[in-house]
Short mmCIF file of C-alpha atoms and ligand atoms in Angstrom, two decimals:
data_model
loop_
_atom_site.label_atom_id
_atom_site.label_comp_id
_atom_site.label_asym_id
_atom_site.label_seq_id
_atom_site.Cartn_x
_atom_site.Cartn_y
_atom_site.Cartn_z
CA MET A 27 -43.15 -24.59 18.76
CA THR A 28 -43.54 -25.17 15.01
CA ASP A 29 -46.91 -23.46 15.03
CA ASN A 30 -45.39 -20.52 16.77
CA ARG A 31 -42.75 -20.24 14.04
CA ALA A 32 -45.35 -20.42 11.29
CA GLU A 33 -47.11 -17.54 12.98
CA LEU A 34 -43.88 -15.55 13.17
CA TYR A 35 -43.15 -16.15 9.48
CA ARG A 36 -46.62 -14.81 8.67
CA MET A 37 -45.84 -11.65 10.63
CA ILE A 38 -42.96 -10.77 8.31
CA PRO A 39 -44.19 -7.95 6.05
CA ALA A 40 -44.39 -8.70 2.33
CA VAL A 41 -41.98 -7.04 -0.09
CA ASP A 42 -44.78 -5.02 -1.75
CA ARG A 43 -45.97 -3.70 1.57
CA LEU A 44 -42.46 -2.66 2.47
CA LEU A 45 -42.01 -0.88 -0.87
CA ASP A 46 -45.21 1.05 -0.12
CA SER A 47 -44.27 1.95 3.43
CA PRO A 48 -43.46 5.64 4.08
CA GLY A 49 -39.96 4.84 5.40
CA ILE A 50 -38.97 3.23 2.10
CA LYS A 51 -40.96 5.59 -0.16
CA ASP A 52 -39.09 8.53 1.31
CA ILE A 53 -35.77 7.22 0.12
CA ALA A 54 -36.93 5.52 -3.10
CA GLU A 55 -35.62 8.40 -5.19
CA SER A 56 -32.14 8.22 -3.70
CA TYR A 57 -31.35 4.61 -4.56
CA PRO A 58 -31.72 2.37 -7.61
CA ARG A 59 -34.72 0.08 -7.28
CA THR A 60 -32.58 -3.04 -7.67
CA LEU A 61 -30.52 -2.01 -4.66
CA ILE A 62 -33.66 -1.34 -2.59
CA LEU A 63 -34.94 -4.80 -3.47
CA ARG A 64 -31.60 -6.33 -2.56
CA ALA A 65 -31.64 -4.63 0.84
CA ILE A 66 -35.25 -5.71 1.48
CA ASN A 67 -34.48 -9.30 0.51
CA GLU A 68 -31.36 -9.43 2.66
CA ILE A 69 -33.12 -8.11 5.75
CA LEU A 70 -36.15 -10.37 5.24
CA SER A 71 -34.00 -13.41 4.77
CA GLU A 72 -31.99 -12.55 7.89
CA THR A 73 -35.26 -12.19 9.80
CA ARG A 74 -36.44 -15.59 8.57
CA LYS A 75 -33.13 -17.13 9.62
CA GLY A 76 -33.52 -15.53 13.05
CA ILE A 77 -36.93 -17.12 13.43
CA GLU A 78 -35.63 -20.48 12.26
CA LYS A 79 -32.82 -20.40 14.82
CA GLY A 80 -35.23 -19.38 17.55
CA ASP A 81 -33.52 -16.01 18.12
CA ILE A 82 -36.70 -14.07 17.32
CA SER A 83 -39.86 -14.43 19.39
CA LYS A 84 -43.32 -12.93 19.02
CA ASP A 85 -42.62 -9.84 21.05
CA SER A 86 -39.07 -9.25 19.90
CA ASN A 87 -38.34 -6.00 18.18
CA ALA A 88 -36.87 -7.66 15.13
CA ILE A 89 -40.26 -8.57 13.72
CA ASP A 90 -41.72 -5.12 14.15
CA PRO A 91 -42.29 -3.56 10.68
CA GLU A 92 -40.84 -0.23 11.71
CA ASN A 93 -37.70 -1.93 12.92
CA ILE A 94 -37.48 -3.91 9.69
CA VAL A 95 -37.79 -0.71 7.63
CA SER A 96 -35.08 1.04 9.62
CA ARG A 97 -32.77 -1.95 9.16
CA ILE A 98 -33.45 -1.85 5.42
CA VAL A 99 -32.56 1.84 5.27
CA LYS A 100 -29.33 1.23 7.17
CA ARG A 101 -28.46 -1.67 4.89
CA LEU A 102 -29.05 0.54 1.85
CA GLU A 103 -26.64 3.14 3.16
CA HIS A 104 -24.13 0.38 3.72
CA LEU A 105 -24.63 -1.23 0.29
CA SER A 106 -24.43 2.01 -1.63
CA ARG A 107 -21.19 3.37 -0.27
CA PRO A 108 -18.06 2.42 -2.18
CA SER A 109 -16.20 -0.60 -0.91
CA LEU A 110 -12.80 1.00 -1.56
CA ARG A 111 -12.82 4.34 0.21
CA ASN A 112 -10.62 6.77 2.12
CA VAL A 113 -9.48 6.11 5.65
CA ILE A 114 -7.44 8.28 7.98
CA ASN A 115 -4.09 6.72 8.78
CA ALA A 116 -3.26 7.59 12.39
CA THR A 117 -0.87 4.67 12.79
CA GLY A 118 2.29 6.64 11.97
CA VAL A 119 3.35 3.94 9.49
CA VAL A 120 3.99 6.02 6.39
CA LEU A 121 4.10 3.21 3.81
CA HIS A 122 1.25 1.12 5.19
CA THR A 123 0.63 -1.59 2.60
CA ASN A 124 -2.86 -2.38 3.96
CA LEU A 125 -3.79 1.29 3.76
CA GLY A 126 -2.66 1.74 0.17
CA ARG A 127 1.01 2.71 0.66
CA SER A 128 1.63 6.10 -0.97
CA ILE A 129 -0.63 9.13 -1.21
CA LEU A 130 -0.10 10.88 -4.53
CA ALA A 131 1.14 14.45 -4.83
CA GLU A 132 -1.41 17.08 -5.84
CA ARG A 133 0.25 17.67 -9.19
CA VAL A 134 0.00 13.95 -9.86
CA ILE A 135 -3.71 13.86 -9.03
CA LYS A 136 -4.34 16.71 -11.49
CA ARG A 137 -2.57 14.75 -14.22
CA LEU A 138 -4.67 11.68 -13.44
CA ILE A 139 -7.84 13.67 -13.90
CA ASP A 140 -6.58 15.22 -17.14
CA VAL A 141 -5.48 11.97 -18.70
CA SER A 142 -8.57 10.01 -17.68
CA SER A 143 -11.05 12.59 -18.91
CA GLY A 144 -10.04 12.36 -22.55
CA TYR A 145 -8.33 10.16 -25.10
CA SER A 146 -4.56 10.09 -24.88
CA ASN A 147 -1.49 9.24 -26.92
CA LEU A 148 -0.99 6.14 -24.77
CA GLU A 149 0.27 4.04 -27.66
CA TYR A 150 0.34 6.62 -30.42
CA ASP A 151 3.47 8.35 -31.62
CA LEU A 152 2.28 11.91 -32.30
CA GLU A 153 5.38 12.92 -34.23
CA ARG A 154 5.41 10.01 -36.62
CA GLY A 155 1.64 9.56 -36.68
CA LYS A 156 1.71 5.86 -36.04
CA ARG A 157 1.51 3.26 -33.34
CA GLY A 158 3.86 3.94 -30.44
CA SER A 159 4.79 2.26 -27.19
CA ARG A 160 3.29 3.03 -23.80
CA TYR A 161 6.72 2.77 -22.21
CA THR A 162 8.16 5.76 -24.02
CA HIS A 163 6.22 8.05 -21.66
CA VAL A 164 8.42 7.18 -18.69
CA GLU A 165 11.56 5.73 -20.22
CA GLY A 166 13.17 9.10 -20.92
CA ILE A 167 12.68 10.51 -17.46
CA LEU A 168 13.76 7.25 -15.80
CA LYS A 169 16.97 7.25 -17.84
CA GLU A 170 17.55 10.88 -16.98
CA LEU A 171 17.05 10.36 -13.24
CA THR A 172 18.99 7.12 -12.89
CA SER A 173 21.51 7.26 -15.75
CA ALA A 174 20.46 3.73 -16.74
CA GLU A 175 20.66 2.78 -20.42
CA ALA A 176 17.05 1.65 -20.65
CA ALA A 177 13.89 1.42 -18.59
CA MET A 178 10.42 -0.11 -18.58
CA VAL A 179 7.59 -0.51 -16.09
CA VAL A 180 5.17 -3.28 -15.15
CA ASN A 181 2.33 -3.75 -12.68
CA ASN A 182 4.40 -3.92 -9.48
CA ASN A 183 7.86 -4.90 -8.29
CA ALA A 184 6.82 -8.53 -7.78
CA ALA A 185 5.93 -8.60 -11.48
CA ALA A 186 9.21 -6.86 -12.32
CA VAL A 187 11.23 -9.58 -10.57
CA LEU A 188 9.09 -12.32 -12.11
CA ILE A 189 9.38 -11.12 -15.70
CA THR A 190 13.10 -10.38 -15.32
CA LEU A 191 13.84 -13.91 -14.10
CA GLU A 192 11.47 -15.48 -16.61
CA THR A 193 13.18 -13.67 -19.47
CA LEU A 194 16.79 -14.11 -18.45
CA ALA A 195 16.84 -17.36 -16.50
CA LYS A 196 13.94 -19.66 -17.36
CA GLU A 197 15.01 -23.31 -17.08
CA ARG A 198 18.44 -22.18 -16.03
CA GLU A 199 20.11 -21.34 -12.72
CA VAL A 200 20.09 -18.20 -10.60
CA ILE A 201 22.52 -17.79 -7.70
CA VAL A 202 21.23 -16.05 -4.59
CA SER A 203 22.55 -15.69 -1.03
CA ARG A 204 20.73 -17.56 1.78
CA GLY A 205 20.81 -14.28 3.70
CA GLU A 206 18.53 -12.67 1.12
CA LEU A 207 15.71 -15.20 0.70
CA VAL A 208 13.13 -12.77 2.02
CA GLU A 209 9.40 -12.87 2.39
CA ILE A 210 7.70 -9.52 1.90
CA GLY A 211 4.27 -9.10 3.54
CA GLY A 212 1.47 -10.80 1.69
CA SER A 213 2.81 -13.57 -0.44
CA PHE A 214 5.98 -12.39 -2.12
CA ARG A 215 8.73 -14.87 -1.30
CA ILE A 216 11.90 -14.94 -3.35
CA PRO A 217 12.03 -18.77 -3.59
CA ASP A 218 8.39 -18.91 -4.76
CA VAL A 219 8.76 -16.15 -7.33
CA MET A 220 11.88 -17.90 -8.59
CA LYS A 221 9.92 -21.14 -8.97
CA LYS A 222 7.08 -19.38 -10.83
CA SER A 223 9.58 -17.86 -13.25
CA GLY A 224 10.87 -21.31 -14.13
CA ALA A 225 14.38 -20.47 -12.92
CA LYS A 226 16.26 -22.88 -10.69
CA MET A 227 17.39 -21.28 -7.46
CA ILE A 228 20.92 -22.01 -6.36
CA GLU A 229 21.30 -20.93 -2.73
CA VAL A 230 24.76 -20.04 -1.52
CA GLY A 231 26.33 -19.04 1.79
CA THR A 232 24.57 -19.10 5.13
CA THR A 233 21.91 -16.97 6.78
CA ASN A 234 24.44 -14.53 8.24
CA LYS A 235 27.48 -14.84 5.99
CA THR A 236 27.97 -15.18 2.27
CA HIS A 237 31.38 -14.76 0.64
CA LEU A 238 32.44 -14.03 -2.93
CA ASN A 239 33.80 -17.56 -3.35
CA ASP A 240 30.39 -18.96 -2.37
CA TYR A 241 28.97 -17.25 -5.46
CA GLU A 242 31.94 -18.09 -7.66
CA GLY A 243 31.90 -21.75 -6.58
CA ALA A 244 28.27 -22.09 -7.67
CA ILE A 245 28.79 -20.81 -11.21
CA THR A 246 28.24 -23.48 -13.87
CA ASN A 247 27.39 -23.55 -17.57
CA GLU A 248 23.77 -23.39 -16.51
CA THR A 249 24.11 -20.13 -14.54
CA ALA A 250 21.89 -17.47 -16.10
CA ALA A 251 22.14 -14.74 -13.47
CA ILE A 252 23.29 -13.67 -10.04
CA LEU A 253 20.50 -12.12 -7.97
CA LYS A 254 20.89 -9.68 -5.11
CA VAL A 255 17.79 -8.97 -3.03
CA HIS A 256 17.26 -6.08 -0.66
CA LYS A 257 16.58 -7.40 2.83
CA SER A 258 13.72 -4.90 3.09
CA ASN A 259 11.83 -5.76 6.22
CA PHE A 260 14.56 -7.27 8.38
CA GLN A 261 18.20 -6.73 9.23
CA ILE A 262 20.96 -9.05 10.25
CA ILE A 263 22.99 -7.59 13.06
CA GLY A 264 26.03 -9.01 14.80
CA PHE A 265 28.34 -11.51 13.09
CA HIS A 266 27.49 -11.13 9.42
CA GLU A 267 28.94 -10.44 6.02
CA GLU A 268 27.63 -9.97 2.55
CA VAL A 269 29.41 -9.49 -0.74
CA LYS A 270 29.74 -5.90 -1.90
CA ARG A 271 27.70 -4.98 -4.94
CA SER A 272 30.81 -3.92 -6.86
CA MET A 273 32.41 -7.32 -6.32
CA LEU A 274 29.29 -9.14 -7.52
CA VAL A 275 29.33 -6.96 -10.61
CA GLU A 276 32.99 -7.79 -11.21
CA LEU A 277 32.24 -11.50 -10.82
CA GLY A 278 29.38 -11.23 -13.30
CA ARG A 279 31.66 -9.51 -15.83
CA LYS A 280 34.35 -12.17 -15.40
CA TYR A 281 31.93 -14.98 -16.31
CA ASN A 282 29.67 -12.91 -18.56
CA ILE A 283 26.65 -13.44 -16.33
CA PRO A 284 24.11 -10.64 -15.71
CA VAL A 285 23.81 -9.41 -12.13
CA ILE A 286 20.27 -8.46 -11.10
CA GLU A 287 19.25 -6.51 -8.02
CA ASP A 288 15.77 -6.44 -6.51
CA LEU A 289 16.06 -3.17 -4.66
CA GLY A 290 12.57 -3.37 -3.15
CA SER A 291 11.87 0.18 -2.14
CA GLY A 292 14.19 2.14 -4.38
CA SER A 293 14.85 5.75 -3.46
CA PHE A 294 16.12 8.49 -5.77
CA ILE A 295 17.07 10.67 -2.84
CA ASP A 296 19.91 9.99 -0.44
CA LEU A 297 17.94 10.14 2.80
CA SER A 298 21.12 10.25 4.89
CA LYS A 299 21.25 13.93 3.91
CA TYR A 300 18.10 14.37 5.95
CA GLY A 301 19.44 12.55 8.98
CA TYR A 302 18.37 8.99 8.17
CA GLN A 303 20.48 5.90 7.92
CA TRP A 304 22.29 5.56 4.61
CA GLU A 305 20.73 3.39 1.90
CA PRO A 306 22.10 3.21 -1.63
CA THR A 307 19.97 5.24 -4.05
CA VAL A 308 18.80 3.82 -7.35
CA GLN A 309 21.39 5.99 -9.16
CA GLN A 310 24.22 4.60 -7.01
CA VAL A 311 23.18 1.01 -7.67
CA VAL A 312 23.09 1.68 -11.42
CA ASN A 313 26.48 3.42 -11.26
CA GLU A 314 27.98 0.45 -9.49
CA GLY A 315 27.24 -1.51 -12.64
CA MET A 316 24.20 -3.66 -11.82
CA ASP A 317 22.86 -5.04 -15.10
CA ILE A 318 19.19 -4.94 -14.07
CA VAL A 319 17.64 -3.15 -11.11
CA THR A 320 13.99 -3.46 -10.09
CA PHE A 321 12.03 -1.47 -7.51
CA SER A 322 8.50 -0.38 -6.53
CA GLY A 323 6.73 2.78 -7.64
CA ASP A 324 4.68 3.17 -4.47
CA LYS A 325 7.23 2.65 -1.72
CA LEU A 326 9.84 5.34 -0.99
CA LEU A 327 9.33 6.75 -4.47
CA GLY A 328 5.87 7.89 -3.37
CA GLY A 329 4.09 7.26 -6.67
CA PRO A 330 1.45 4.82 -7.89
CA GLN A 331 1.76 1.03 -7.70
CA ALA A 332 4.26 0.01 -10.35
CA GLY A 333 7.34 -2.12 -10.87
CA ILE A 334 10.24 -0.32 -12.46
CA ILE A 335 12.90 -2.21 -14.39
CA ILE A 336 16.04 -0.33 -15.41
CA GLY A 337 19.46 -1.37 -16.65
CA LYS A 338 21.41 -2.49 -19.70
CA LYS A 339 19.64 -1.78 -22.96
CA GLU A 340 20.09 -5.23 -24.43
CA LEU A 341 18.60 -6.94 -21.37
CA VAL A 342 15.70 -4.50 -20.92
CA GLU A 343 14.92 -4.97 -24.64
CA LYS A 344 14.66 -8.72 -24.10
CA ILE A 345 12.38 -8.29 -21.09
CA ARG A 346 10.20 -5.88 -23.05
CA LYS A 347 9.69 -8.47 -25.78
CA ASN A 348 8.57 -11.17 -23.33
CA GLN A 349 4.93 -12.16 -23.95
CA LEU A 350 4.33 -11.98 -20.20
CA ASN A 351 4.74 -8.24 -20.50
CA ARG A 352 1.31 -8.01 -22.04
CA ALA A 353 -0.19 -9.63 -18.93
CA LEU A 354 1.82 -7.55 -16.48
CA ARG A 355 1.57 -4.20 -18.23
CA ILE A 356 0.56 -1.04 -16.41
CA ASP A 357 -2.50 0.97 -17.34
CA LYS A 358 -2.62 4.56 -18.56
CA LEU A 359 -3.70 6.06 -15.24
CA THR A 360 -0.76 4.50 -13.44
CA LEU A 361 1.52 5.59 -16.24
CA ALA A 362 0.30 9.19 -16.03
CA ALA A 363 0.72 9.22 -12.26
CA LEU A 364 4.16 7.65 -12.48
CA GLU A 365 5.38 10.07 -15.15
CA GLU A 366 4.25 13.09 -13.14
CA THR A 367 5.75 11.73 -9.89
CA LEU A 368 9.06 11.15 -11.67
CA ASN A 369 8.97 14.67 -13.12
CA ILE A 370 8.85 16.10 -9.61
CA TYR A 371 12.20 14.42 -8.86
CA ARG A 372 13.98 16.80 -11.25
CA ASP A 373 13.96 19.18 -8.30
CA GLU A 374 14.94 17.31 -5.14
CA GLN A 375 13.70 20.03 -2.79
CA LYS A 376 10.30 20.03 -4.51
CA ALA A 377 10.20 16.24 -4.23
CA ILE A 378 10.82 16.37 -0.48
CA GLU A 379 8.18 19.05 -0.05
CA THR A 380 5.41 17.91 -2.37
CA ILE A 381 5.54 14.11 -2.52
CA PRO A 382 3.47 13.18 0.57
CA THR A 383 5.48 10.02 1.37
CA LEU A 384 8.73 12.00 1.47
CA SER A 385 7.32 15.03 3.25
CA MET A 386 5.81 12.80 5.95
CA ILE A 387 9.12 10.98 6.42
CA CYS A 388 11.17 14.17 6.50
CA ARG A 389 8.87 16.15 8.78
CA SER A 390 10.73 17.40 11.86
CA TYR A 391 9.78 16.53 15.42
CA GLU A 392 9.20 20.24 16.10
CA SER A 393 6.67 20.55 13.32
CA LEU A 394 4.92 17.32 14.40
CA LYS A 395 4.78 18.62 17.94
CA SER A 396 3.02 21.75 16.81
CA LYS A 397 0.63 19.71 14.63
CA ALA A 398 -0.22 17.45 17.58
CA GLY A 399 -0.75 20.56 19.71
CA ARG A 400 -3.24 21.89 17.19
CA LEU A 401 -5.20 18.62 17.22
CA TYR A 402 -5.03 18.48 21.01
CA ARG A 403 -6.55 21.95 21.32
CA MET A 404 -9.45 20.95 19.08
CA ILE A 405 -10.35 18.15 21.49
CA LEU A 406 -12.94 19.57 23.88
CA VAL A 407 -13.05 17.07 26.74
CA LYS A 408 -9.73 15.86 28.09
CA ASP A 409 -10.85 14.46 31.40
CA GLY A 410 -14.07 13.16 32.89
CA GLY A 411 -15.42 11.70 29.63
CA SER A 412 -15.26 8.18 28.23
CA PHE A 413 -11.47 8.43 28.09
CA ARG A 414 -8.70 10.81 29.13
CA VAL A 415 -6.62 12.61 26.52
CA ASP A 416 -2.96 13.62 26.71
CA MET A 417 0.12 13.95 24.48
CA ILE A 418 3.32 11.92 24.61
CA ASN A 419 6.48 11.48 22.59
CA GLY A 420 6.78 8.33 20.50
CA THR A 421 8.08 6.98 17.22
CA SER A 422 6.72 6.44 13.71
CA LYS A 423 7.87 3.86 11.18
CA ILE A 424 8.45 4.14 7.45
CA GLY A 425 6.96 0.70 6.68
CA GLY A 426 6.76 -0.94 3.25
CA GLY A 427 9.96 -2.82 3.96
CA ALA A 428 12.03 0.37 3.91
CA LEU A 429 14.54 0.99 6.72
CA PRO A 430 12.84 -1.51 9.09
CA LEU A 431 14.69 -0.60 12.26
CA LEU A 432 14.35 3.12 11.81
CA GLU A 433 12.21 4.91 14.40
CA LEU A 434 11.24 8.47 13.60
CA PRO A 435 10.63 10.67 16.65
CA THR A 436 7.06 11.95 16.70
CA ARG A 437 4.33 13.33 18.94
CA LEU A 438 1.28 11.22 19.75
CA ILE A 439 -2.22 11.98 20.99
CA ARG A 440 -2.97 9.33 23.61
CA LEU A 441 -6.50 8.25 24.53
CA ASN A 442 -6.41 6.56 27.93
CA PRO A 443 -9.34 4.25 28.69
CA ASP A 444 -11.78 5.28 31.39
CA LYS A 445 -15.40 4.33 30.82
CA MET A 446 -14.45 2.94 27.42
CA SER A 447 -11.74 0.30 26.87
CA ALA A 448 -8.88 0.88 24.42
CA HIS A 449 -10.37 -1.76 22.17
CA ASP A 450 -13.79 -0.10 22.16
CA ILE A 451 -12.28 3.33 21.47
CA SER A 452 -10.30 1.98 18.54
CA GLU A 453 -13.40 0.20 17.16
CA ALA A 454 -15.46 3.38 17.56
CA LEU A 455 -12.84 5.43 15.70
CA LYS A 456 -12.95 2.85 12.94
CA SER A 457 -16.69 3.47 12.53
CA CYS A 458 -16.20 7.19 11.93
CA THR A 459 -16.56 8.63 8.43
CA PRO A 460 -13.91 8.31 7.14
CA PRO A 461 -12.73 5.50 9.42
CA ILE A 462 -9.74 6.38 11.60
CA ILE A 463 -7.13 3.64 11.92
CA VAL A 464 -5.05 3.86 15.11
CA ARG A 465 -2.42 2.00 17.09
CA VAL A 466 -3.30 0.32 20.39
CA GLU A 467 -0.31 -0.06 22.70
CA GLN A 468 -0.22 -0.91 26.37
CA GLU A 469 -3.95 -0.44 26.80
CA SER A 470 -3.92 3.02 25.24
CA VAL A 471 -5.05 4.28 21.87
CA LEU A 472 -2.33 6.24 20.06
CA LEU A 473 -2.84 8.65 17.18
CA ASP A 474 0.34 9.64 15.35
CA VAL A 475 -0.05 13.01 13.63
CA ARG A 476 2.76 12.21 11.17
CA THR A 477 0.39 10.29 8.88
CA ILE A 478 -2.77 12.30 9.59
CA GLN A 479 -3.14 14.79 6.75
CA GLU A 480 -3.59 18.47 7.57
CA LYS A 481 -7.10 18.53 6.08
CA GLU A 482 -8.07 15.52 8.23
CA LEU A 483 -7.31 17.08 11.63
CA LYS A 484 -10.81 18.59 11.95
CA THR A 485 -12.50 15.27 11.17
CA VAL A 486 -10.35 13.44 13.69
CA ALA A 487 -11.14 16.00 16.39
CA ALA A 488 -14.86 15.90 15.59
CA CYS A 489 -14.91 12.12 15.81
CA ILE A 490 -13.07 12.14 19.15
CA ASN A 491 -15.37 14.88 20.49
CA ASN A 492 -18.37 12.88 19.45
CA LEU A 493 -17.16 9.88 21.45
CA ASN A 494 -15.79 11.67 24.45
CA LYS A 495 -18.70 13.45 26.05
CA THR A 496 -18.76 14.17 29.75
CA GLY A 497 -21.09 11.88 31.59
CA ALA A 498 -21.27 9.56 28.57
C1 PLP B 508 8.30 -4.69 -1.58
C2 PLP B 508 9.26 -5.59 -2.21
C3 PLP B 508 8.88 -6.38 -3.30
C4 PLP B 508 7.48 -6.37 -3.84
O1 PLP B 508 7.18 -5.15 -4.41
P1 PLP B 508 5.68 -4.81 -4.83
O2 PLP B 508 5.79 -3.50 -5.54
O3 PLP B 508 4.89 -4.74 -3.57
O4 PLP B 508 5.21 -5.89 -5.72
C5 PLP B 508 9.82 -7.21 -3.87
N1 PLP B 508 11.08 -7.26 -3.39
C6 PLP B 508 11.48 -6.51 -2.35
C7 PLP B 508 12.89 -6.63 -1.87
C8 PLP B 508 10.59 -5.65 -1.71
O5 PLP B 508 10.96 -4.90 -0.68
#
């Protein structure tokens, strides 16, 4: 047995021999030498491990030099492609956090290229010829769009909530309703963020009902703020009650305590105008008198990842001066993308049409039906292949903790398992270039055209056609 292994180890080709082999020489120009060596070493070490475990025997393919070379070439392709790359979102979840939330508008992408290909006035005041602040680039437009007194931006909304609490309530108390102690996907939990900020959380009310006197009864000399949190990804239905924003604001005024709202996915546009359930817009929340409002840049806003903080000048000024700000600050590319996204909002119709997040949400069933029809016609084999293809009605979701119960009517391409299982089809679609991410429901694979971009339809059809050959 041991002798046999020693013999197998000797059969493994040496690194030099591999480097000289035609299969590797052919591609030597296309890859850096260090990467070629890494691929060779990885494959050789995997082969040695296989021998050690007894998985590889004398006549197994894995020890054949040609096989080793082809595995090295495959590994090189794998190692040299970017880790972060495009995928096609066929899930119908518009704000899919795992798939990068918002796609940027074309105008925004142009600005990103412009700003990143040269120096910029990031922190340089061109008029006065001296050091400026990076926040000035978006403060004006944010004030204009929301009518807030002041504005600043940080890395994301989690950071916005953290720095706001740290600045205004560290080592003091913050009152929050038990009905709003949310966990957002990942690891954002209001109680944990509160703890990190050094503020002491004072919970009031119950899960389903919180009254004004619950808040008022909890106010002490130590109270630094009242916090309202958007429920985001869940809803309480049935017997429930929460305190109106305007009443919280009034309470705050009475005791001279700032009222903060974490709006989660803030929207500038009243989506009820487009047939969706009513949600207060950022402007409305500011108008109702909230002292500080925070929200994400890449949820309903449809811009880059950012946390936006707007509100009373005096409070925003304090937050801006917090040392933490340096650690949570946003970079110039994000700033450029955010500024350009915000500029689009000056014209609401343009925003709906050109910001991909909004245009995907507002797309009519009729237009989705025709888009699905176009994809369907590009699929060559509908029956008799590895799976059967048809079209059905279904629903898409907004995602990102915005309007969680809302189901948007859509049209789906359905791949019904035949020779291939739903799981295998979905795995195969994931191995396409770019990978296609789908929904699997009731043993069928569903592709929602709402989140498939127009320019991606061809790729999706080609990938399906490649899988679904008759007699396959
Ligand atoms: C999404 C969300 C957050 C976190 O925002 P990020 O931009 O992802 O950091 C915080 N609070 C609420 C209510 C949210 O919906």
